[in-house]
Coordinates of C-alpha atoms and ligand atoms in Angstrom, one line a residue:
M1 CA 0.0 0.1 0.0
S2 CA 1.1 3.5 -1.0
V3 CA 2.3 5.8 2.2
L4 CA 0.1 8.5 0.7
P5 CA -3.7 9.1 1.5
I6 CA -5.8 9.2 -1.2
D7 CA -6.4 12.5 -3.2
K8 CA -8.6 14.7 -0.9
S9 CA -10.2 16.8 -3.6
I10 CA -11.1 13.9 -6.2
A11 CA -12.4 11.6 -2.9
Q12 CA -14.7 14.0 -2.0
R13 CA -16.1 14.9 -5.3
C14 CA -16.9 10.7 -5.4
A15 CA -18.3 11.0 -2.1
V16 CA -21.0 13.7 -3.2
L17 CA -21.5 11.8 -6.5
G18 CA -22.0 8.5 -4.8
L19 CA -19.4 7.2 -6.5
D20 CA -17.6 3.8 -5.3
F21 CA -13.8 4.2 -4.1
D22 CA -11.0 2.5 -1.9
K23 CA -12.0 3.9 1.5
S24 CA -9.2 2.0 3.5
N25 CA -6.7 5.1 3.8
I26 CA -8.5 8.2 4.1
G27 CA -8.5 11.2 6.1
E28 CA -10.9 13.0 8.5
D29 CA -12.3 15.2 5.9
I30 CA -12.9 12.7 3.3
R31 CA -14.6 10.5 6.2
N32 CA -16.6 13.7 7.2
T33 CA -17.8 14.2 3.7
V34 CA -18.7 10.5 3.1
N35 CA -20.9 10.2 6.3
A36 CA -22.6 13.5 5.6
A37 CA -23.4 12.5 1.7
E38 CA -24.6 9.1 2.7
E39 CA -26.7 10.6 5.6
F40 CA -28.4 12.9 2.8
V41 CA -29.1 9.8 0.3
G42 CA -31.1 8.7 3.5
Y43 CA -32.6 11.8 3.8
K44 CA -35.0 12.9 6.5
K45 CA -36.9 16.1 7.3
D46 CA -34.9 18.8 9.4
L47 CA -31.7 17.0 8.7
T48 CA -28.4 18.8 9.8
L49 CA -24.8 17.7 8.3
N50 CA -21.8 18.2 10.1
L51 CA -18.8 18.6 7.8
G52 CA -16.1 18.9 10.6
N53 CA -13.2 21.0 9.1
S54 CA -13.9 20.2 5.4
G55 CA -14.5 23.5 3.5
T56 CA -14.4 21.4 0.4
G57 CA -17.1 18.9 1.5
M58 CA -19.3 21.8 2.6
R59 CA -19.2 23.9 -0.5
L60 CA -19.7 20.7 -2.7
L61 CA -22.7 19.4 -0.8
T62 CA -24.3 22.9 -0.7
G63 CA -24.2 22.8 -4.2
Y64 CA -25.6 19.2 -4.7
I65 CA -28.1 19.5 -2.0
T66 CA -29.4 23.0 -3.2
G67 CA -29.9 21.6 -6.7
S68 CA -31.7 18.6 -5.2
G69 CA -34.6 21.0 -4.1
K70 CA -34.3 19.7 -0.5
E71 CA -34.1 21.4 2.9
C72 CA -30.9 20.9 4.8
T73 CA -28.6 22.5 7.2
L74 CA -24.7 22.3 7.0
I75 CA -22.7 23.0 9.8
G76 CA -18.7 22.6 10.8
D77 CA -16.1 22.9 13.3
E78 CA -15.1 26.4 14.8
S79 CA -12.5 26.9 11.9
L80 CA -14.8 25.9 9.0
S81 CA -17.4 28.4 10.8
K82 CA -15.3 31.2 10.0
R83 CA -14.4 30.5 6.3
P84 CA -16.5 32.7 3.7
M85 CA -19.7 30.7 2.3
D86 CA -21.2 33.8 0.7
R87 CA -18.8 32.8 -2.5
I88 CA -21.0 29.8 -3.1
A89 CA -24.1 31.1 -1.8
E90 CA -24.3 34.3 -3.8
P91 CA -23.9 32.5 -7.3
L92 CA -26.6 29.7 -5.8
K93 CA -29.0 32.6 -5.1
D94 CA -28.6 34.2 -8.6
W95 CA -29.5 31.0 -10.0
G96 CA -32.6 30.7 -7.9
A97 CA -31.8 29.1 -4.6
D98 CA -33.3 30.2 -1.1
I99 CA -29.8 30.0 1.1
E100 CA -29.5 31.6 4.5
L101 CA -26.0 32.3 6.0
R102 CA -25.0 33.4 9.5
N103 CA -24.4 37.2 9.1
Q104 CA -24.7 36.7 5.3
K105 CA -21.1 35.1 5.0
F106 CA -20.6 31.8 7.4
S107 CA -22.0 28.6 8.3
P108 CA -24.5 27.0 9.4
I109 CA -25.9 27.1 6.0
K110 CA -29.5 27.0 5.6
I111 CA -30.6 25.4 2.5
K112 CA -34.3 25.9 1.8
S113 CA -36.4 24.1 -1.0
S114 CA -35.1 25.6 -4.4
N115 CA -36.0 25.4 -7.8
L116 CA -32.8 26.5 -9.9
Q117 CA -33.7 27.9 -13.1
S118 CA -32.2 26.3 -16.4
D119 CA -29.4 27.8 -18.5
F120 CA -27.4 29.7 -15.9
T121 CA -24.3 31.2 -16.9
Y122 CA -21.7 32.4 -14.5
E123 CA -18.2 34.1 -14.8
L124 CA -16.1 32.6 -11.6
K125 CA -14.6 36.0 -9.7
I126 CA -12.6 34.1 -7.3
P127 CA -10.5 31.4 -9.0
S128 CA -11.8 28.6 -6.9
A129 CA -12.4 25.0 -8.1
Q130 CA -14.7 24.5 -4.9
I131 CA -16.9 27.4 -6.4
K132 CA -16.8 25.9 -9.8
S133 CA -17.9 22.3 -8.5
C134 CA -20.2 23.4 -6.4
L135 CA -22.3 25.0 -9.3
L136 CA -21.5 21.9 -11.5
L137 CA -23.0 19.5 -9.0
A138 CA -25.9 21.7 -8.3
A139 CA -26.5 21.6 -12.3
L140 CA -26.3 17.8 -12.0
S141 CA -28.5 17.3 -9.3
S142 CA -31.3 20.0 -10.7
K143 CA -31.2 18.7 -14.2
T144 CA -30.4 22.1 -15.6
K145 CA -27.6 23.3 -17.8
I146 CA -24.9 25.6 -16.5
E147 CA -22.0 27.6 -18.6
I148 CA -19.3 28.5 -16.3
I149 CA -16.6 30.9 -17.4
E150 CA -13.4 30.2 -15.7
N151 CA -10.7 32.9 -16.5
I152 CA -7.9 31.5 -14.2
P153 CA -7.4 27.7 -14.3
T154 CA -8.1 25.7 -11.3
R155 CA -8.2 22.1 -10.6
D156 CA -10.4 20.2 -12.8
H157 CA -11.0 16.9 -10.9
T158 CA -14.8 17.4 -10.9
E159 CA -14.8 17.7 -14.9
R160 CA -12.7 14.8 -15.6
M161 CA -14.9 12.7 -13.2
L162 CA -18.2 13.8 -14.8
E163 CA -16.6 13.1 -18.2
E164 CA -15.6 9.7 -16.9
C165 CA -19.2 9.2 -15.6
E166 CA -20.7 10.2 -19.2
A167 CA -22.2 13.1 -18.2
D168 CA -23.0 15.7 -21.0
I169 CA -20.1 18.1 -20.3
K170 CA -17.8 19.8 -22.7
R171 CA -15.2 22.6 -22.2
E172 CA -14.8 25.1 -25.1
G173 CA -11.7 27.4 -24.2
N174 CA -12.5 28.9 -21.1
R175 CA -15.8 28.0 -20.8
I176 CA -17.2 24.9 -19.1
I177 CA -20.5 23.6 -20.4
L178 CA -22.7 20.7 -18.4
D179 CA -26.2 19.9 -19.1
G180 CA -27.4 17.9 -16.2
K181 CA -30.5 16.5 -17.5
K182 CA -28.3 13.5 -18.7
D183 CA -27.7 11.3 -15.6
I184 CA -24.4 10.0 -14.8
V185 CA -23.1 6.6 -15.2
K186 CA -21.6 5.5 -11.5
K187 CA -18.4 3.9 -12.0
Y188 CA -15.6 2.8 -9.5
I189 CA -13.1 5.8 -9.5
D190 CA -9.3 4.7 -9.1
I191 CA -8.2 7.7 -6.9
P192 CA -4.2 8.2 -6.9
G193 CA -2.4 9.4 -3.8
D194 CA -2.6 13.1 -2.7
F195 CA -0.1 15.3 -4.5
S196 CA -0.5 18.0 -2.0
S197 CA 0.2 15.4 0.8
A198 CA 3.2 14.0 -1.3
A199 CA 4.8 17.6 -1.2
Y200 CA 5.6 17.5 2.4
L201 CA 7.5 14.2 1.6
M202 CA 9.2 16.0 -1.6
A203 CA 10.1 18.8 0.6
A204 CA 11.6 16.5 3.5
N205 CA 13.9 14.7 1.0
I206 CA 15.3 18.0 -0.1
L207 CA 15.6 19.4 3.2
S208 CA 17.4 16.2 4.7
A209 CA 19.2 15.2 1.5
Q210 CA 17.3 12.1 0.9
T211 CA 15.8 10.4 -2.2
N212 CA 12.8 8.6 -1.0
Q213 CA 10.5 7.7 -4.3
I214 CA 6.9 8.6 -3.4
E215 CA 4.5 6.0 -5.5
N216 CA 1.3 6.5 -7.1
V217 CA 1.1 10.2 -6.8
G218 CA -1.9 12.3 -8.7
V219 CA 0.1 14.5 -11.2
N220 CA -3.1 16.2 -12.9
R221 CA -1.7 19.1 -14.5
T222 CA -3.7 21.6 -12.8
R223 CA -2.0 20.4 -9.4
V224 CA 1.8 20.0 -10.1
A225 CA 2.9 23.7 -10.3
F226 CA 4.9 22.7 -7.2
L227 CA 7.2 20.7 -9.2
E228 CA 8.1 23.7 -11.4
V229 CA 8.6 25.6 -8.1
L230 CA 11.1 22.9 -6.7
E231 CA 12.9 23.5 -10.0
E232 CA 13.1 26.9 -9.6
M233 CA 14.4 26.7 -6.3
G234 CA 17.5 24.7 -7.7
A235 CA 15.9 21.0 -6.6
M236 CA 15.6 18.0 -9.2
V237 CA 12.3 16.1 -9.7
M238 CA 12.2 13.0 -11.5
I239 CA 8.8 11.4 -12.6
K240 CA 8.5 8.0 -13.4
D241 CA 6.1 5.4 -14.3
H242 CA 3.5 7.7 -15.7
S243 CA -0.3 6.2 -16.0
V244 CA -3.8 7.3 -16.2
K245 CA -6.6 5.4 -14.5
S246 CA -10.2 7.1 -13.9
R247 CA -8.9 9.8 -16.1
E248 CA -6.8 11.2 -13.6
P249 CA -3.0 10.5 -14.1
R250 CA -0.4 9.3 -11.7
A251 CA 3.2 8.8 -11.2
N252 CA 6.0 8.0 -8.8
L253 CA 8.0 10.9 -7.9
V254 CA 11.3 11.5 -6.5
A255 CA 12.6 15.0 -5.5
F256 CA 15.9 16.0 -4.3
C257 CA 18.6 18.7 -4.2
K258 CA 22.2 18.6 -4.5
D259 CA 23.0 22.3 -4.6
E260 CA 21.7 25.2 -2.2
L261 CA 18.3 26.0 -2.5
K262 CA 17.3 29.3 -3.9
G263 CA 14.4 32.0 -3.2
V264 CA 11.6 32.1 -5.9
K265 CA 8.9 34.3 -7.0
I266 CA 5.1 33.2 -7.3
D267 CA 2.6 35.3 -8.4
G268 CA -0.2 35.4 -11.0
D269 CA -2.2 32.7 -12.7
R270 CA -0.1 29.8 -11.3
V271 CA -1.2 30.5 -7.7
P272 CA -4.6 28.5 -7.8
N273 CA -2.4 25.5 -8.9
L274 CA -0.1 25.7 -5.9
I275 CA -2.1 27.3 -3.4
D276 CA -2.2 24.4 -0.7
E277 CA 1.6 24.1 -1.2
I278 CA 2.6 27.8 -0.4
P279 CA 3.0 27.4 3.5
L280 CA 5.3 24.5 2.7
I281 CA 7.3 26.7 -0.2
A282 CA 7.8 29.1 2.5
V283 CA 9.4 26.7 4.7
L284 CA 11.7 25.6 1.7
A285 CA 12.5 29.6 1.6
M286 CA 13.6 29.7 4.9
F287 CA 16.5 27.6 4.0
A288 CA 17.1 28.9 0.5
K289 CA 19.7 31.8 -0.7
G290 CA 17.9 35.1 -1.5
K291 CA 14.5 36.6 -1.1
T292 CA 11.2 34.8 -1.8
I293 CA 8.1 36.6 -2.7
V294 CA 4.7 35.2 -3.0
R295 CA 1.8 37.6 -4.4
D296 CA -1.8 37.4 -5.9
A297 CA -2.7 34.8 -3.0
K298 CA -4.8 36.6 -0.8
E299 CA -6.9 33.3 -1.0
L300 CA -4.6 32.0 1.7
R301 CA -6.1 33.9 4.3
Y302 CA -9.4 32.0 3.8
K303 CA -8.1 28.3 4.1
E304 CA -8.3 26.3 7.4
S305 CA -6.3 29.2 9.1
D306 CA -5.3 32.8 7.7
R307 CA -2.1 31.0 6.3
I308 CA -0.5 34.4 5.7
S309 CA -0.5 35.8 9.0
L310 CA 0.0 32.7 10.9
L311 CA 2.7 31.3 8.4
L312 CA 4.6 34.5 9.0
S313 CA 4.5 34.6 12.8
N314 CA 5.6 30.7 12.8
I315 CA 8.7 31.7 10.7
K316 CA 9.4 34.6 13.1
S317 CA 9.2 31.8 16.1
F318 CA 11.4 29.4 14.5
N319 CA 14.1 31.9 13.5
P320 CA 13.8 35.5 15.1
D321 CA 16.5 36.5 12.7
M322 CA 14.3 35.9 9.5
K323 CA 13.0 39.0 7.5
V324 CA 9.6 39.0 7.0
H325 CA 7.2 41.7 5.3
E326 CA 3.4 40.9 5.0
F327 CA 1.0 42.0 2.1
D328 CA -2.5 41.7 1.9
D329 CA -2.1 39.3 -1.1
G330 CA 1.1 37.6 0.1
F331 CA 4.5 37.8 1.6
E332 CA 8.2 38.7 1.2
L333 CA 10.6 36.4 3.1
E334 CA 14.2 37.0 3.3
P335 CA 16.4 33.9 5.4
A336 CA 18.9 34.6 8.0
A337 CA 21.2 32.0 9.5
D338 CA 19.6 30.3 12.5
K339 CA 21.4 31.1 15.7
N340 CA 19.0 30.1 18.3
M341 CA 18.9 26.4 18.8
G342 CA 16.1 26.4 21.6
I343 CA 12.7 24.6 21.4
V344 CA 10.1 26.0 18.7
K345 CA 6.7 26.2 19.4
I346 CA 4.4 26.5 16.6
K347 CA 0.9 27.5 16.5
T348 CA -1.3 25.1 14.2
G349 CA -4.5 27.2 14.5
G350 CA -5.8 23.9 13.9
D351 CA -4.4 23.9 10.4
H352 CA -2.9 20.6 9.5
R353 CA -0.9 22.0 6.7
M354 CA 1.0 24.6 9.2
A355 CA 1.7 21.6 11.3
M356 CA 3.1 19.5 8.5
S357 CA 5.3 22.2 7.1
F358 CA 6.9 23.0 10.2
M359 CA 7.6 19.4 11.0
V360 CA 9.4 19.6 7.5
A361 CA 11.2 22.6 8.6
S362 CA 12.6 20.7 12.0
L363 CA 14.3 18.2 9.8
R364 CA 16.9 20.7 8.4
S365 CA 17.3 22.7 11.4
G366 CA 17.6 19.8 13.8
K367 CA 15.4 22.0 16.0
K368 CA 13.1 20.5 18.2
V369 CA 9.4 21.7 17.1
E370 CA 6.6 21.3 19.6
F371 CA 2.9 21.7 18.3
D372 CA 0.1 23.1 20.0
D373 CA -2.0 20.4 18.1
M374 CA -0.8 17.6 16.5
E375 CA -4.1 15.7 15.7
C376 CA -5.1 18.5 13.0
V377 CA -2.7 16.5 10.4
E378 CA -5.5 13.6 10.9
T379 CA -7.6 15.8 8.5
S380 CA -5.7 15.1 5.4
F381 CA -2.4 12.9 6.1
P382 CA -3.1 10.5 8.9
G383 CA 0.0 8.8 10.2
F384 CA 2.1 12.0 9.1
F385 CA 4.2 12.3 12.1
S386 CA 5.1 8.4 12.4
L387 CA 6.0 8.2 8.6
I388 CA 8.4 11.3 8.8
E389 CA 10.0 9.5 12.0
K390 CA 10.4 6.2 10.0
W391 CA 11.5 7.8 6.7
Y392 CA 13.8 10.7 8.1
Q393 CA 14.8 10.8 11.7
Ligands
LIG1 C1 -9.8 22.4 -3.3 C2 -9.5 23.6 -4.1 C3 -8.8 24.4 -3.4 C4 -8.0 24.1 -2.4 C5 -8.6 23.0 -1.6 C6 -9.1 21.9 -2.3 C7 -10.9 21.4 -4.0 O1 -9.6 25.7 -2.8 O2 -7.5 25.0 -1.7 O3 -7.6 22.4 -0.5 O4 -11.1 20.3 -3.6 O5 -11.5 21.9 -4.9 P1 -10.2 26.7 -4.1 O6 -10.8 26.1 -4.8 O7 -11.3 27.3 -2.8 O8 -9.0 27.6 -3.9

């Protein structure tokens, strides 16, 4: 069995669509979405679904449930209750849905019985695969037609899965057109390992000068800009045994670095393609030569934590000599030699990616790192800490 959990984005789309997949190695987010989707199948009046920490689960299910015309309430944990849901409620309301949010922005999401009008066109204002997928799933469950205009590409797992299941979906340039009148054919989906989880192991290889191969990693082109960033930073990446199953490409990956890492600039249209890897890139940048600049990434503030401010405060705790500058949409980081070998206390904000990024940082520095919450990694990568211990310590 691969050391990686299966892809969290793909698995949650399968869960909402009721498609079969191997559930033997899944994290809490996938589990919560599977449970919620199954509860919805056995629908009862006054149903409340708890999505825990999963923003993807909440946004995708909101679309699917709204399209079904049924009433339902969706709730989440403390972190999820602080994340913006107006980004999906607004287009759904423009389409004809009746949805109520707390303070017009947050969950609980109260979906009232709605009738979506047919032939809805929506231009994405935020480059978000979650918003795109929410609307595609609403079209499918309401059996209506949607045309989505996507000017900046985002991950396309929903489109691939719908194609695999023989939906009436096509792409024309930057337009995605789905006619939900045609039913999908439910198929078994072979899900590759999660690229965003593999990224921690690639970075761990680089920072600890190892060459472990990571097997069966999803390498969908809308997810892998991190590989290009690694190369720009001076690392090498080998992609082996490429294959495609259930329309999703996968490969074995080895990342390593023979020379010193270099700083990097990240901005523009490639940001959505590596949004989940940015905290990890910042950690690599702490050990690089030269400045790293990240811009056009305000979306980081709306993830499981405010990943701009929390990241920078943890970098300062890690090494107070690092020079950091915070922008509304990103940050600048100028690394400095580390003179302080004391214990570092990392504030995770309950954010799995914050915890995993700084665990990887500790491999290079040899510093002892303490986390206020280690459980949070269970949302995406169960067994992460023991795997790191086994492979790198
Ligand atoms: C996801 C899309 C991204 C990503 C999230 C999962 C998805 O969010 O950050 O972890 O499964 O569609 P946005 O599309 O909202 O940027």
